[in-house]
Amino acid sequence: MRYHEDMTSNVSSDSGLSKFYRLLVEQVRHEFTASHQYVAIAAWFDDQDLPQLARLFYEQSLEERDHAMMIVRYLLDMDVDFALPDVGEIVTDFSTPRDLVALALQQEREVTAQFQRLAEVARDENEYIGEQFLQWFLQEQVEEVAKMSTLLNVVDRPNGNLFDVETFVARDMPSEDNDGQSAPGTAGPSVS
């Protein structure tokens, strides 16, 4: 996992990696943390006997895990020497269903900003392959923010009747069949 000697123009002297690659490794951390956060959200809904909301967030967890593994695959393919980062802290104390969905929306907005920053740095450092790699994630984030925004709107509508939300999720947010045609490959098998 060594960064090729012929590509050292973008390598900083202090850490051995360019800013782009340092941020990309940090994004692996963000994606694994998001995966864990979605498990916490899913488990809360599962404990409340809300199987559709639980399913949605368990699936989101797997998707975030796969995003991390896509980045790991890219780093490996680019022969970048990196240490797998730890997972950040997650929120596990929730008061209302709305809090959980609002947290998910906030998380997706933060991830969107992180990917936008990565794309800016890739462009600034002339990392054209990296910039191209990030395009799929940027498009995916538009969809993820829209999905969580819609879900928050739906949660806010039924005046606390989560069974109406469950019906909406079952009808309008079915399990996705991700054949991954345009998605980057993962390190190891994809789980979503």
PDB file of C-alpha atoms in Angstrom:
ATOM      1  CA  MET A   1       0.000   0.000   0.000  1.00  0.00           C
ATOM      2  CA  ARG A   2       2.777   2.406  -0.864  1.00  0.00           C
ATOM      3  CA  TYR A   3       2.147   5.610  -2.721  1.00  0.00           C
ATOM      4  CA  HIS A   4       3.964   5.359  -6.069  1.00  0.00           C
ATOM      5  CA  GLU A   5       7.242   7.255  -6.249  1.00  0.00           C
ATOM      6  CA  ASP A   6       6.323   8.647  -9.668  1.00  0.00           C
ATOM      7  CA  MET A   7       3.233  10.308  -8.149  1.00  0.00           C
ATOM      8  CA  THR A   8       4.988  12.174  -5.344  1.00  0.00           C
ATOM      9  CA  SER A   9       4.288  15.634  -6.711  1.00  0.00           C
ATOM     10  CA  ASN A  10       1.147  15.746  -4.566  1.00  0.00           C
ATOM     11  CA  VAL A  11       2.736  14.239  -1.463  1.00  0.00           C
ATOM     12  CA  SER A  12       3.380  16.530   1.461  1.00  0.00           C
ATOM     13  CA  SER A  13       6.669  16.163   3.295  1.00  0.00           C
ATOM     14  CA  ASP A  14       5.240  15.949   6.815  1.00  0.00           C
ATOM     15  CA  SER A  15       2.743  13.082   6.564  1.00  0.00           C
ATOM     16  CA  GLY A  16       3.706  11.360   3.360  1.00  0.00           C
ATOM     17  CA  LEU A  17       0.271  11.901   1.854  1.00  0.00           C
ATOM     18  CA  SER A  18      -1.209  14.778  -0.062  1.00  0.00           C
ATOM     19  CA  LYS A  19      -4.032  16.725   1.549  1.00  0.00           C
ATOM     20  CA  PHE A  20      -6.445  14.977  -0.799  1.00  0.00           C
ATOM     21  CA  TYR A  21      -5.410  11.508   0.367  1.00  0.00           C
ATOM     22  CA  ARG A  22      -5.384  12.542   4.038  1.00  0.00           C
ATOM     23  CA  LEU A  23      -8.957  13.818   3.644  1.00  0.00           C
ATOM     24  CA  LEU A  24      -9.940  10.671   1.758  1.00  0.00           C
ATOM     25  CA  VAL A  25      -8.645   8.471   4.587  1.00  0.00           C
ATOM     26  CA  GLU A  26     -10.558  10.674   7.032  1.00  0.00           C
ATOM     27  CA  GLN A  27     -13.666  10.138   4.868  1.00  0.00           C
ATOM     28  CA  VAL A  28     -13.334   6.396   5.488  1.00  0.00           C
ATOM     29  CA  ARG A  29     -13.706   7.241   9.180  1.00  0.00           C
ATOM     30  CA  HIS A  30     -16.759   9.409   8.485  1.00  0.00           C
ATOM     31  CA  GLU A  31     -18.421   6.668   6.445  1.00  0.00           C
ATOM     32  CA  PHE A  32     -17.841   3.955   9.054  1.00  0.00           C
ATOM     33  CA  THR A  33     -19.056   6.330  11.769  1.00  0.00           C
ATOM     34  CA  ALA A  34     -22.192   7.052   9.721  1.00  0.00           C
ATOM     35  CA  SER A  35     -22.732   3.310   9.369  1.00  0.00           C
ATOM     36  CA  HIS A  36     -22.556   2.853  13.132  1.00  0.00           C
ATOM     37  CA  GLN A  37     -24.852   5.837  13.682  1.00  0.00           C
ATOM     38  CA  TYR A  38     -27.438   4.322  11.377  1.00  0.00           C
ATOM     39  CA  VAL A  39     -27.285   1.033  13.305  1.00  0.00           C
ATOM     40  CA  ALA A  40     -28.046   2.983  16.495  1.00  0.00           C
ATOM     41  CA  ILE A  41     -30.991   4.704  14.803  1.00  0.00           C
ATOM     42  CA  ALA A  42     -32.260   1.434  13.313  1.00  0.00           C
ATOM     43  CA  ALA A  43     -32.009  -0.369  16.645  1.00  0.00           C
ATOM     44  CA  TRP A  44     -34.040   2.375  18.321  1.00  0.00           C
ATOM     45  CA  PHE A  45     -36.818   2.021  15.728  1.00  0.00           C
ATOM     46  CA  ASP A  46     -36.550  -1.772  15.960  1.00  0.00           C
ATOM     47  CA  ASP A  47     -36.998  -1.576  19.729  1.00  0.00           C
ATOM     48  CA  GLN A  48     -40.100   0.581  19.201  1.00  0.00           C
ATOM     49  CA  ASP A  49     -41.642  -2.105  16.931  1.00  0.00           C
ATOM     50  CA  LEU A  50     -41.368   0.090  13.838  1.00  0.00           C
ATOM     51  CA  PRO A  51     -39.983  -2.454  11.362  1.00  0.00           C
ATOM     52  CA  GLN A  52     -40.102  -0.311   8.218  1.00  0.00           C
ATOM     53  CA  LEU A  53     -38.121   2.538   9.759  1.00  0.00           C
ATOM     54  CA  ALA A  54     -35.727  -0.005  11.297  1.00  0.00           C
ATOM     55  CA  ARG A  55     -35.253  -1.686   7.899  1.00  0.00           C
ATOM     56  CA  LEU A  56     -34.603   1.638   6.195  1.00  0.00           C
ATOM     57  CA  PHE A  57     -31.860   2.585   8.648  1.00  0.00           C
ATOM     58  CA  TYR A  58     -30.294  -0.882   8.780  1.00  0.00           C
ATOM     59  CA  GLU A  59     -30.028  -0.642   4.987  1.00  0.00           C
ATOM     60  CA  GLN A  60     -28.580   2.865   5.280  1.00  0.00           C
ATOM     61  CA  SER A  61     -25.954   1.432   7.625  1.00  0.00           C
ATOM     62  CA  LEU A  62     -24.930  -1.174   5.061  1.00  0.00           C
ATOM     63  CA  GLU A  63     -24.803   1.482   2.357  1.00  0.00           C
ATOM     64  CA  GLU A  64     -22.477   3.683   4.412  1.00  0.00           C
ATOM     65  CA  ARG A  65     -20.271   0.677   5.133  1.00  0.00           C
ATOM     66  CA  ASP A  66     -20.052   0.029   1.406  1.00  0.00           C
ATOM     67  CA  HIS A  67     -19.153   3.678   0.790  1.00  0.00           C
ATOM     68  CA  ALA A  68     -16.242   3.309   3.201  1.00  0.00           C
ATOM     69  CA  MET A  69     -15.156   0.133   1.456  1.00  0.00           C
ATOM     70  CA  MET A  70     -15.335   1.844  -1.949  1.00  0.00           C
ATOM     71  CA  ILE A  71     -12.900   4.441  -0.685  1.00  0.00           C
ATOM     72  CA  VAL A  72     -10.671   1.729   0.807  1.00  0.00           C
ATOM     73  CA  ARG A  73     -10.682  -0.032  -2.596  1.00  0.00           C
ATOM     74  CA  TYR A  74      -9.712   3.232  -4.323  1.00  0.00           C
ATOM     75  CA  LEU A  75      -6.877   3.864  -1.855  1.00  0.00           C
ATOM     76  CA  LEU A  76      -5.606   0.329  -2.354  1.00  0.00           C
ATOM     77  CA  ASP A  77      -5.855   0.632  -6.132  1.00  0.00           C
ATOM     78  CA  MET A  78      -3.931   3.910  -6.012  1.00  0.00           C
ATOM     79  CA  ASP A  79      -1.276   2.199  -3.880  1.00  0.00           C
ATOM     80  CA  VAL A  80      -1.697   4.682  -1.031  1.00  0.00           C
ATOM     81  CA  ASP A  81      -0.074   3.684   2.265  1.00  0.00           C
ATOM     82  CA  PHE A  82      -2.661   4.424   4.956  1.00  0.00           C
ATOM     83  CA  ALA A  83      -3.843   3.221   8.329  1.00  0.00           C
ATOM     84  CA  LEU A  84      -7.496   2.356   8.675  1.00  0.00           C
ATOM     85  CA  PRO A  85      -8.939   5.083  10.917  1.00  0.00           C
ATOM     86  CA  ASP A  86     -11.001   4.469  14.016  1.00  0.00           C
ATOM     87  CA  VAL A  87     -14.720   5.124  14.190  1.00  0.00           C
ATOM     88  CA  GLY A  88     -15.981   8.380  15.690  1.00  0.00           C
ATOM     89  CA  GLU A  89     -18.478   8.726  18.497  1.00  0.00           C
ATOM     90  CA  ILE A  90     -22.157   8.224  17.803  1.00  0.00           C
ATOM     91  CA  VAL A  91     -25.354   9.429  19.432  1.00  0.00           C
ATOM     92  CA  THR A  92     -27.319   6.708  21.198  1.00  0.00           C
ATOM     93  CA  ASP A  93     -29.658   8.666  23.463  1.00  0.00           C
ATOM     94  CA  PHE A  94     -32.773   9.690  21.566  1.00  0.00           C
ATOM     95  CA  SER A  95     -35.983  11.326  22.737  1.00  0.00           C
ATOM     96  CA  THR A  96     -38.347  11.324  19.775  1.00  0.00           C
ATOM     97  CA  PRO A  97     -38.523   9.678  16.356  1.00  0.00           C
ATOM     98  CA  ARG A  98     -38.132  13.127  14.830  1.00  0.00           C
ATOM     99  CA  ASP A  99     -34.766  13.527  16.599  1.00  0.00           C
ATOM    100  CA  LEU A 100     -33.475  10.389  14.908  1.00  0.00           C
ATOM    101  CA  VAL A 101     -34.514  11.426  11.409  1.00  0.00           C
ATOM    102  CA  ALA A 102     -33.257  14.988  11.952  1.00  0.00           C
ATOM    103  CA  LEU A 103     -29.905  13.519  13.018  1.00  0.00           C
ATOM    104  CA  ALA A 104     -29.820  11.389   9.864  1.00  0.00           C
ATOM    105  CA  LEU A 105     -30.532  14.457   7.699  1.00  0.00           C
ATOM    106  CA  GLN A 106     -27.840  16.467   9.487  1.00  0.00           C
ATOM    107  CA  GLN A 107     -25.386  13.605   9.005  1.00  0.00           C
ATOM    108  CA  GLU A 108     -26.119  13.401   5.268  1.00  0.00           C
ATOM    109  CA  ARG A 109     -25.662  17.162   4.894  1.00  0.00           C
ATOM    110  CA  GLU A 110     -22.306  16.952   6.694  1.00  0.00           C
ATOM    111  CA  VAL A 111     -21.179  14.083   4.469  1.00  0.00           C
ATOM    112  CA  THR A 112     -22.201  16.099   1.415  1.00  0.00           C
ATOM    113  CA  ALA A 113     -20.037  19.000   2.594  1.00  0.00           C
ATOM    114  CA  GLN A 114     -17.152  16.591   3.213  1.00  0.00           C
ATOM    115  CA  PHE A 115     -17.361  15.213  -0.321  1.00  0.00           C
ATOM    116  CA  GLN A 116     -17.614  18.714  -1.772  1.00  0.00           C
ATOM    117  CA  ARG A 117     -14.447  19.643   0.136  1.00  0.00           C
ATOM    118  CA  LEU A 118     -12.721  16.514  -1.159  1.00  0.00           C
ATOM    119  CA  ALA A 119     -13.662  17.457  -4.723  1.00  0.00           C
ATOM    120  CA  GLU A 120     -12.311  20.995  -4.229  1.00  0.00           C
ATOM    121  CA  VAL A 121      -9.013  19.692  -2.861  1.00  0.00           C
ATOM    122  CA  ALA A 122      -8.741  17.115  -5.652  1.00  0.00           C
ATOM    123  CA  ARG A 123      -9.156  19.889  -8.208  1.00  0.00           C
ATOM    124  CA  ASP A 124      -6.693  22.181  -6.403  1.00  0.00           C
ATOM    125  CA  GLU A 125      -4.081  19.407  -6.285  1.00  0.00           C
ATOM    126  CA  ASN A 126      -4.669  18.284  -9.884  1.00  0.00           C
ATOM    127  CA  GLU A 127      -5.889  14.882  -8.684  1.00  0.00           C
ATOM    128  CA  TYR A 128      -7.990  14.312 -11.791  1.00  0.00           C
ATOM    129  CA  ILE A 129      -8.531  10.604 -11.160  1.00  0.00           C
ATOM    130  CA  GLY A 130      -9.564  11.361  -7.576  1.00  0.00           C
ATOM    131  CA  GLU A 131     -11.912  14.086  -8.741  1.00  0.00           C
ATOM    132  CA  GLN A 132     -13.538  11.667 -11.175  1.00  0.00           C
ATOM    133  CA  PHE A 133     -13.829   9.018  -8.445  1.00  0.00           C
ATOM    134  CA  LEU A 134     -15.720  11.484  -6.231  1.00  0.00           C
ATOM    135  CA  GLN A 135     -18.404  12.283  -8.823  1.00  0.00           C
ATOM    136  CA  TRP A 136     -20.434   9.182  -7.978  1.00  0.00           C
ATOM    137  CA  PHE A 137     -20.401  10.082  -4.269  1.00  0.00           C
ATOM    138  CA  LEU A 138     -21.511  13.654  -4.947  1.00  0.00           C
ATOM    139  CA  GLN A 139     -24.465  12.408  -6.987  1.00  0.00           C
ATOM    140  CA  GLU A 140     -25.280   9.840  -4.296  1.00  0.00           C
ATOM    141  CA  GLN A 141     -25.297  12.552  -1.633  1.00  0.00           C
ATOM    142  CA  VAL A 142     -27.907  14.580  -3.521  1.00  0.00           C
ATOM    143  CA  GLU A 143     -30.160  11.520  -3.367  1.00  0.00           C
ATOM    144  CA  GLU A 144     -29.396  10.817   0.308  1.00  0.00           C
ATOM    145  CA  VAL A 145     -30.118  14.368   1.469  1.00  0.00           C
ATOM    146  CA  ALA A 146     -33.371  14.398  -0.513  1.00  0.00           C
ATOM    147  CA  LYS A 147     -34.399  11.041   0.965  1.00  0.00           C
ATOM    148  CA  MET A 148     -33.799  12.105   4.569  1.00  0.00           C
ATOM    149  CA  SER A 149     -35.378  15.509   3.983  1.00  0.00           C
ATOM    150  CA  THR A 150     -38.513  13.832   2.629  1.00  0.00           C
ATOM    151  CA  LEU A 151     -38.579  11.390   5.526  1.00  0.00           C
ATOM    152  CA  LEU A 152     -38.304  14.235   8.043  1.00  0.00           C
ATOM    153  CA  ASN A 153     -41.195  16.041   6.336  1.00  0.00           C
ATOM    154  CA  VAL A 154     -43.288  12.869   6.531  1.00  0.00           C
ATOM    155  CA  VAL A 155     -42.421  12.317  10.201  1.00  0.00           C
ATOM    156  CA  ASP A 156     -43.503  15.901  10.929  1.00  0.00           C
ATOM    157  CA  ARG A 157     -46.908  15.487   9.227  1.00  0.00           C
ATOM    158  CA  PRO A 158     -48.892  12.741  10.968  1.00  0.00           C
ATOM    159  CA  ASN A 159     -48.984  14.363  14.432  1.00  0.00           C
ATOM    160  CA  GLY A 160     -47.149  11.488  16.067  1.00  0.00           C
ATOM    161  CA  ASN A 161     -48.823   8.629  14.221  1.00  0.00           C
ATOM    162  CA  LEU A 162     -45.784   6.569  13.314  1.00  0.00           C
ATOM    163  CA  PHE A 163     -47.908   3.900  11.691  1.00  0.00           C
ATOM    164  CA  ASP A 164     -48.642   6.388   8.891  1.00  0.00           C
ATOM    165  CA  VAL A 165     -44.885   6.937   8.596  1.00  0.00           C
ATOM    166  CA  GLU A 166     -44.371   3.159   8.494  1.00  0.00           C
ATOM    167  CA  THR A 167     -46.901   2.904   5.651  1.00  0.00           C
ATOM    168  CA  PHE A 168     -45.137   5.679   3.751  1.00  0.00           C
ATOM    169  CA  VAL A 169     -41.714   4.059   4.189  1.00  0.00           C
ATOM    170  CA  ALA A 170     -43.029   0.646   3.081  1.00  0.00           C
ATOM    171  CA  ARG A 171     -44.738   2.133   0.035  1.00  0.00           C
ATOM    172  CA  ASP A 172     -42.354   4.891  -1.064  1.00  0.00           C
ATOM    173  CA  MET A 173     -38.969   3.820   0.308  1.00  0.00           C
ATOM    174  CA  PRO A 174     -38.728   0.132  -0.538  1.00  0.00           C
ATOM    175  CA  SER A 175     -35.481  -1.781  -0.293  1.00  0.00           C
ATOM    176  CA  GLU A 176     -33.194  -0.644  -3.055  1.00  0.00           C
ATOM    177  CA  ASP A 177     -31.837  -3.139  -5.522  1.00  0.00           C
ATOM    178  CA  ASN A 178     -28.336  -1.730  -5.906  1.00  0.00           C
ATOM    179  CA  ASP A 179     -26.777  -3.564  -8.786  1.00  0.00           C
ATOM    180  CA  GLY A 180     -23.830  -1.187  -8.493  1.00  0.00           C
ATOM    181  CA  GLN A 181     -23.384  -0.723 -12.231  1.00  0.00           C
ATOM    182  CA  SER A 182     -22.084   2.811 -11.901  1.00  0.00           C
ATOM    183  CA  ALA A 183     -20.898   2.603  -8.290  1.00  0.00           C
ATOM    184  CA  PRO A 184     -17.202   2.225  -7.514  1.00  0.00           C
ATOM    185  CA  GLY A 185     -16.091  -1.242  -6.452  1.00  0.00           C
ATOM    186  CA  THR A 186     -15.645  -2.115  -2.795  1.00  0.00           C
ATOM    187  CA  ALA A 187     -12.714  -3.706  -1.001  1.00  0.00           C
ATOM    188  CA  GLY A 188     -14.175  -7.142  -0.373  1.00  0.00           C
ATOM    189  CA  PRO A 189     -17.794  -7.969  -1.201  1.00  0.00           C
ATOM    190  CA  SER A 190     -20.505  -5.321  -1.171  1.00  0.00           C
ATOM    191  CA  VAL A 191     -23.171  -5.970   1.446  1.00  0.00           C
ATOM    192  CA  SER A 192     -25.922  -3.715   0.161  1.00  0.00           C
TER     193      SER A 192
END
